[in-house]
Amino acid sequence: MLATLEVAVHSLAICEVAAGDELALVGMNRPLVHYVLRGSGLLRLDNNGEVKFEQHSFIILPAQRNHRIAAPGPRGHVVEGMDRSVAMVDHMLRIGSDENGLPDVITTCGTIQATYGGSIGMFDALDRPIAVRLEKTDPLRNVFEAMLGELASPRLGTRALTEALLKQCLILLIRKIAPDPIEARWLFGMVDLRLARAVLAMLENPAQNFTLDGLAKSAGMSRSSFASNFVTAFGTTPIDLLKKIRLRHASCLLESTELPIGVIAKSIGYESRTYFSRAFRHEFGIDPRSFRMRARSPGVPDPKVV
């Protein structure tokens, strides 16, 4: 599962909250992650729920979920985060409740986009916050502690470093939750975990000659029930999803290897290079050879734009 996971972090920011204050943040179009670098307190949700946090807590919120970061102390005031945003170097934002005071709580946050094979959204079914805490023995804790100084005076490269660490934390969270069948339901962006077996089979061996009957059997469902539930969960048919997984895998091979295009086509289940090229162009708007050239020459314009 993790071998097919692709993660990107966007809209990176540093949130600082003074004692007693609550920093109000608007929900984003993608799930949001907070890593607590300093302090403890409550993350209050717009539906009156709340999550306790402390230093080294890692919290993921569903998309479109307004929330407030509350620092302990004498009751202060609620501050709208967007009114206290300051642009920093390296395309980052600093959002603080008190422009002059020393913050009691500091988090680094960003929106996350995580997919399996570039096709299935990990967080599509996430409907509540998920929170874990890095253990004392985890080496990432020391790295994040060192980042406090880095974030106090951001430089070029600070964003890339922070994004990489948030991605590693996400992997740790998945490892912690995946063994629990109840908690793990959202990992596949679905409600019916029987579908997960079929999806995993396609992700782990995209070149296999899958059939609808075979996939339904792996899920322990009838053909008609499997097909209907699959479309409901993913908005596409099993075979169309398989095609997307194969072509996404091919795009990665084109970018990262020197393998001939015909070999890549066969490695993902296409016997005909011509048919593969046609399917690839339909998916990406460009033929495989031009895709490889563009990926290795950033200055080459996108044919779809020219």
CSV table of C-alpha atoms in Angstrom, one decimal:
chain,number,residue,atom,x,y,z
A,1,MET,CA,0.0,0.0,0.0
A,2,LEU,CA,2.7,2.5,1.0
A,3,ALA,CA,4.7,1.8,-2.1
A,4,THR,CA,1.9,3.4,-4.2
A,5,LEU,CA,1.3,6.3,-1.9
A,6,GLU,CA,1.9,9.8,-3.4
A,7,VAL,CA,1.9,12.8,-1.0
A,8,ALA,CA,2.1,16.5,-1.6
A,9,VAL,CA,1.9,19.3,0.9
A,10,HIS,CA,0.5,22.8,0.0
A,11,SER,CA,-0.2,26.1,1.6
A,12,LEU,CA,2.4,25.8,4.3
A,13,ALA,CA,2.1,28.1,7.3
A,14,ILE,CA,3.3,28.6,10.9
A,15,CYS,CA,0.6,29.1,13.4
A,16,GLU,CA,1.4,30.9,16.7
A,17,VAL,CA,-1.1,31.3,19.6
A,18,ALA,CA,-0.5,33.4,22.7
A,19,ALA,CA,-1.6,32.2,26.2
A,20,GLY,CA,-5.4,32.2,26.5
A,21,ASP,CA,-6.1,33.1,22.9
A,22,GLU,CA,-7.9,31.1,20.2
A,23,LEU,CA,-6.6,31.3,16.6
A,24,ALA,CA,-9.6,30.7,14.2
A,25,LEU,CA,-8.7,29.0,10.9
A,26,VAL,CA,-11.0,28.4,7.9
A,27,GLY,CA,-11.4,24.9,6.5
A,28,MET,CA,-9.6,24.3,3.2
A,29,ASN,CA,-10.6,22.4,0.1
A,30,ARG,CA,-8.1,19.7,1.0
A,31,PRO,CA,-7.5,18.0,4.4
A,32,LEU,CA,-5.3,20.0,6.7
A,33,VAL,CA,-2.4,18.8,8.9
A,34,HIS,CA,-1.0,20.4,12.0
A,35,TYR,CA,2.2,19.3,13.7
A,36,VAL,CA,2.6,20.8,17.2
A,37,LEU,CA,6.1,22.1,17.7
A,38,ARG,CA,5.5,23.8,21.0
A,39,GLY,CA,2.9,23.8,23.8
A,40,SER,CA,-0.4,22.0,24.5
A,41,GLY,CA,-4.0,22.9,24.3
A,42,LEU,CA,-7.2,22.2,22.5
A,43,LEU,CA,-8.2,22.1,18.8
A,44,ARG,CA,-11.8,23.2,18.8
A,45,LEU,CA,-14.0,22.2,15.8
A,46,ASP,CA,-16.9,24.0,14.3
A,47,ASN,CA,-19.3,21.2,15.3
A,48,ASN,CA,-18.4,21.7,19.0
A,49,GLY,CA,-16.0,18.8,19.1
A,50,GLU,CA,-12.5,19.2,20.3
A,51,VAL,CA,-9.1,17.4,20.2
A,52,LYS,CA,-6.5,17.6,22.9
A,53,PHE,CA,-2.9,18.1,21.7
A,54,GLU,CA,0.5,18.5,23.2
A,55,GLN,CA,4.0,19.0,21.8
A,56,HIS,CA,4.7,16.5,18.9
A,57,SER,CA,1.1,15.8,18.3
A,58,PHE,CA,0.2,15.2,14.6
A,59,ILE,CA,-3.4,16.1,13.7
A,60,ILE,CA,-5.2,15.6,10.4
A,61,LEU,CA,-8.5,17.4,9.8
A,62,PRO,CA,-11.1,16.7,7.1
A,63,ALA,CA,-11.5,19.1,4.2
A,64,GLN,CA,-13.7,22.2,4.8
A,65,ARG,CA,-13.5,21.9,8.6
A,66,ASN,CA,-13.3,25.3,10.4
A,67,HIS,CA,-11.4,25.1,13.7
A,68,ARG,CA,-9.7,27.1,16.4
A,69,ILE,CA,-6.3,26.4,18.1
A,70,ALA,CA,-6.8,27.3,21.8
A,71,ALA,CA,-3.8,27.9,24.1
A,72,PRO,CA,-4.3,27.5,27.8
A,73,GLY,CA,-4.3,30.5,30.1
A,74,PRO,CA,-6.6,33.3,31.3
A,75,ARG,CA,-9.4,33.8,28.7
A,76,GLY,CA,-8.1,35.9,25.9
A,77,HIS,CA,-9.8,36.5,22.7
A,78,VAL,CA,-10.6,34.7,19.4
A,79,VAL,CA,-8.4,36.0,16.6
A,80,GLU,CA,-9.3,35.4,12.9
A,81,GLY,CA,-6.3,33.8,11.4
A,82,MET,CA,-6.7,35.4,8.0
A,83,ASP,CA,-6.5,38.8,9.6
A,84,ARG,CA,-3.1,38.1,11.1
A,85,SER,CA,-1.3,36.4,8.1
A,86,VAL,CA,2.1,37.6,7.2
A,87,ALA,CA,4.0,36.4,4.1
A,88,MET,CA,7.5,35.1,4.7
A,89,VAL,CA,10.4,33.9,2.6
A,90,ASP,CA,10.0,30.7,0.6
A,91,HIS,CA,6.2,31.2,0.0
A,92,MET,CA,5.2,30.5,3.6
A,93,LEU,CA,2.8,32.3,5.9
A,94,ARG,CA,3.0,33.2,9.5
A,95,ILE,CA,-0.4,33.3,11.3
A,96,GLY,CA,-0.3,34.6,14.9
A,97,SER,CA,-2.9,35.6,17.5
A,98,ASP,CA,-0.5,38.2,19.1
A,99,GLU,CA,1.8,40.2,17.0
A,100,ASN,CA,4.0,41.2,19.9
A,101,GLY,CA,3.8,38.5,22.5
A,102,LEU,CA,5.7,35.2,22.8
A,103,PRO,CA,3.5,32.3,21.6
A,104,ASP,CA,2.6,29.5,23.9
A,105,VAL,CA,1.6,27.2,21.1
A,106,ILE,CA,3.4,26.8,17.7
A,107,THR,CA,2.3,24.5,14.9
A,108,THR,CA,3.4,24.0,11.4
A,109,CYS,CA,0.5,23.3,9.1
A,110,GLY,CA,-0.4,22.7,5.5
A,111,THR,CA,-3.0,21.2,3.2
A,112,ILE,CA,-2.2,17.7,2.0
A,113,GLN,CA,-3.0,15.7,-1.1
A,114,ALA,CA,-2.4,12.0,-0.8
A,115,THR,CA,-3.4,9.4,-3.3
A,116,TYR,CA,-2.7,5.8,-4.1
A,117,GLY,CA,-1.2,5.4,-7.5
A,118,GLY,CA,-2.3,8.9,-8.3
A,119,SER,CA,-5.9,7.7,-8.5
A,120,ILE,CA,-7.5,7.1,-5.1
A,121,GLY,CA,-7.7,9.8,-2.6
A,122,MET,CA,-6.6,8.6,0.9
A,123,PHE,CA,-8.7,11.1,2.7
A,124,ASP,CA,-11.9,11.0,0.6
A,125,ALA,CA,-13.8,9.3,3.4
A,126,LEU,CA,-12.2,11.0,6.4
A,127,ASP,CA,-15.0,12.6,8.4
A,128,ARG,CA,-13.4,13.3,11.8
A,129,PRO,CA,-10.0,14.4,13.0
A,130,ILE,CA,-7.2,11.9,13.4
A,131,ALA,CA,-4.5,12.6,16.0
A,132,VAL,CA,-1.3,10.7,17.0
A,133,ARG,CA,1.8,11.7,18.9
A,134,LEU,CA,5.4,10.9,18.0
A,135,GLU,CA,7.0,8.7,20.5
A,136,LYS,CA,10.1,9.8,22.4
A,137,THR,CA,12.1,7.1,20.6
A,138,ASP,CA,11.1,8.4,17.2
A,139,PRO,CA,14.1,10.2,15.5
A,140,LEU,CA,11.7,12.7,13.8
A,141,ARG,CA,11.0,14.3,17.2
A,142,ASN,CA,14.6,15.6,17.4
A,143,VAL,CA,14.4,16.9,13.9
A,144,PHE,CA,11.2,18.8,14.5
A,145,GLU,CA,12.7,20.3,17.7
A,146,ALA,CA,15.6,21.6,15.7
A,147,MET,CA,13.1,23.1,13.3
A,148,LEU,CA,11.9,25.6,15.9
A,149,GLY,CA,15.0,27.7,15.3
A,150,GLU,CA,14.6,27.2,11.5
A,151,LEU,CA,11.0,28.4,11.6
A,152,ALA,CA,11.8,31.4,13.8
A,153,SER,CA,13.9,32.8,10.9
A,154,PRO,CA,12.8,31.0,7.7
A,155,ARG,CA,15.3,30.8,4.8
A,156,LEU,CA,15.3,29.3,1.3
A,157,GLY,CA,14.8,25.6,1.7
A,158,THR,CA,12.8,25.8,5.0
A,159,ARG,CA,9.6,25.0,3.1
A,160,ALA,CA,11.1,21.9,1.4
A,161,LEU,CA,12.4,20.7,4.7
A,162,THR,CA,9.1,21.2,6.5
A,163,GLU,CA,7.1,19.5,3.7
A,164,ALA,CA,9.4,16.4,3.8
A,165,LEU,CA,9.0,16.1,7.5
A,166,LEU,CA,5.2,16.3,7.3
A,167,LYS,CA,5.2,13.6,4.7
A,168,GLN,CA,7.3,11.3,7.0
A,169,CYS,CA,4.8,12.0,9.8
A,170,LEU,CA,2.0,11.0,7.5
A,171,ILE,CA,3.7,7.6,6.8
A,172,LEU,CA,4.1,7.0,10.5
A,173,LEU,CA,0.4,7.8,11.1
A,174,ILE,CA,-0.6,5.3,8.5
A,175,ARG,CA,1.6,2.6,10.0
A,176,LYS,CA,0.0,3.2,13.4
A,177,ILE,CA,-3.6,3.2,12.2
A,178,ALA,CA,-3.5,0.6,9.4
A,179,PRO,CA,-3.6,-2.5,11.6
A,180,ASP,CA,-6.9,-1.3,13.2
A,181,PRO,CA,-9.8,-2.3,10.8
A,182,ILE,CA,-12.1,0.4,12.2
A,183,GLU,CA,-9.6,3.2,12.1
A,184,ALA,CA,-8.2,2.1,8.7
A,185,ARG,CA,-11.5,2.5,6.9
A,186,TRP,CA,-10.6,6.1,5.7
A,187,LEU,CA,-7.2,5.0,4.4
A,188,PHE,CA,-8.9,3.7,1.2
A,189,GLY,CA,-11.4,6.5,0.8
A,190,MET,CA,-14.2,4.0,1.1
A,191,VAL,CA,-16.8,2.7,3.5
A,192,ASP,CA,-16.8,-1.0,2.4
A,193,LEU,CA,-13.5,-2.5,3.2
A,194,ARG,CA,-14.2,-5.5,0.9
A,195,LEU,CA,-13.4,-3.2,-2.0
A,196,ALA,CA,-9.9,-2.6,-0.5
A,197,ARG,CA,-8.7,-6.1,-1.5
A,198,ALA,CA,-9.5,-5.6,-5.1
A,199,VAL,CA,-8.0,-2.1,-5.1
A,200,LEU,CA,-4.8,-3.3,-3.5
A,201,ALA,CA,-4.5,-6.1,-6.0
A,202,MET,CA,-4.6,-3.5,-8.8
A,203,LEU,CA,-2.2,-1.1,-7.2
A,204,GLU,CA,0.4,-3.8,-6.3
A,205,ASN,CA,0.3,-5.7,-9.7
A,206,PRO,CA,-1.1,-3.3,-12.4
A,207,ALA,CA,0.1,-5.5,-15.2
A,208,GLN,CA,-2.0,-8.5,-14.2
A,209,ASN,CA,-4.9,-9.4,-16.6
A,210,PHE,CA,-7.7,-8.5,-14.2
A,211,THR,CA,-11.3,-9.1,-15.1
A,212,LEU,CA,-14.4,-7.8,-13.4
A,213,ASP,CA,-15.3,-11.4,-12.3
A,214,GLY,CA,-11.9,-11.9,-10.8
A,215,LEU,CA,-11.9,-8.6,-8.9
A,216,ALA,CA,-15.4,-9.3,-7.6
A,217,LYS,CA,-14.2,-12.7,-6.4
A,218,SER,CA,-11.2,-11.2,-4.6
A,219,ALA,CA,-13.7,-8.8,-2.8
A,220,GLY,CA,-16.0,-11.7,-1.8
A,221,MET,CA,-18.9,-10.1,-3.7
A,222,SER,CA,-21.1,-10.9,-6.6
A,223,ARG,CA,-20.2,-9.4,-9.9
A,224,SER,CA,-23.2,-7.0,-10.0
A,225,SER,CA,-22.9,-6.0,-6.3
A,226,PHE,CA,-19.1,-5.4,-6.7
A,227,ALA,CA,-19.5,-3.3,-9.8
A,228,SER,CA,-22.3,-1.2,-8.3
A,229,ASN,CA,-20.6,-0.6,-5.0
A,230,PHE,CA,-17.3,0.2,-6.7
A,231,VAL,CA,-18.8,3.0,-8.8
A,232,THR,CA,-20.5,4.4,-5.8
A,233,ALA,CA,-17.3,4.5,-3.8
A,234,PHE,CA,-15.0,5.8,-6.5
A,235,GLY,CA,-17.1,7.3,-9.2
A,236,THR,CA,-15.6,5.1,-11.9
A,237,THR,CA,-15.6,1.5,-13.0
A,238,PRO,CA,-13.0,-1.0,-11.8
A,239,ILE,CA,-11.5,-1.4,-15.3
A,240,ASP,CA,-11.3,2.4,-15.8
A,241,LEU,CA,-9.6,2.8,-12.5
A,242,LEU,CA,-7.1,0.0,-13.4
A,243,LYS,CA,-6.4,1.9,-16.6
A,244,LYS,CA,-5.6,5.1,-14.6
A,245,ILE,CA,-3.4,3.2,-12.2
A,246,ARG,CA,-1.5,1.6,-15.1
A,247,LEU,CA,-1.0,4.9,-16.9
A,248,ARG,CA,0.1,6.7,-13.8
A,249,HIS,CA,2.6,4.0,-13.2
A,250,ALA,CA,3.8,4.3,-16.7
A,251,SER,CA,4.3,8.1,-16.3
A,252,CYS,CA,6.5,7.5,-13.3
A,253,LEU,CA,8.6,5.0,-15.3
A,254,LEU,CA,8.9,7.5,-18.1
A,255,GLU,CA,10.2,10.2,-15.8
A,256,SER,CA,12.6,8.1,-13.7
A,257,THR,CA,14.0,5.4,-16.0
A,258,GLU,CA,15.6,4.9,-19.5
A,259,LEU,CA,13.4,1.9,-20.3
A,260,PRO,CA,12.1,1.9,-23.9
A,261,ILE,CA,8.5,2.9,-24.3
A,262,GLY,CA,7.6,-0.5,-25.6
A,263,VAL,CA,9.0,-2.2,-22.5
A,264,ILE,CA,7.1,0.2,-20.2
A,265,ALA,CA,3.9,-0.6,-22.1
A,266,LYS,CA,4.3,-4.3,-21.6
A,267,SER,CA,5.4,-3.9,-17.9
A,268,ILE,CA,2.0,-2.4,-17.1
A,269,GLY,CA,-0.1,-4.8,-19.1
A,270,TYR,CA,-0.3,-3.4,-22.7
A,271,GLU,CA,0.8,-5.8,-25.4
A,272,SER,CA,0.6,-3.0,-28.1
A,273,ARG,CA,2.8,0.1,-27.9
A,274,THR,CA,0.4,1.8,-30.3
A,275,TYR,CA,-2.6,1.1,-28.0
A,276,PHE,CA,-0.6,2.2,-25.0
A,277,SER,CA,0.4,5.5,-26.7
A,278,ARG,CA,-3.2,6.2,-27.6
A,279,ALA,CA,-4.4,5.5,-24.1
A,280,PHE,CA,-1.6,7.6,-22.6
A,281,ARG,CA,-2.4,10.6,-24.8
A,282,HIS,CA,-6.0,10.3,-23.9
A,283,GLU,CA,-5.1,10.4,-20.2
A,284,PHE,CA,-2.4,13.0,-20.2
A,285,GLY,CA,-3.0,15.0,-23.4
A,286,ILE,CA,0.5,14.1,-24.7
A,287,ASP,CA,2.2,11.1,-26.2
A,288,PRO,CA,4.7,9.1,-24.0
A,289,ARG,CA,7.8,10.2,-25.8
A,290,SER,CA,7.0,13.9,-25.6
A,291,PHE,CA,6.0,13.4,-21.9
A,292,ARG,CA,9.4,12.0,-21.1
A,293,MET,CA,11.2,14.8,-23.0
A,294,ARG,CA,9.1,17.5,-21.2
A,295,ALA,CA,9.6,15.9,-17.8
A,296,ARG,CA,13.4,16.1,-18.3
A,297,SER,CA,13.4,19.5,-19.8
A,298,PRO,CA,11.3,21.8,-17.6
A,299,GLY,CA,11.6,24.6,-20.1
A,300,VAL,CA,9.8,22.7,-22.8
A,301,PRO,CA,6.2,24.1,-23.2
A,302,ASP,CA,3.2,21.9,-22.7
A,303,PRO,CA,1.9,20.9,-26.1
A,304,LYS,CA,-1.7,21.4,-24.8
A,305,VAL,CA,-0.9,25.0,-24.3
A,306,VAL,CA,1.1,25.9,-27.4
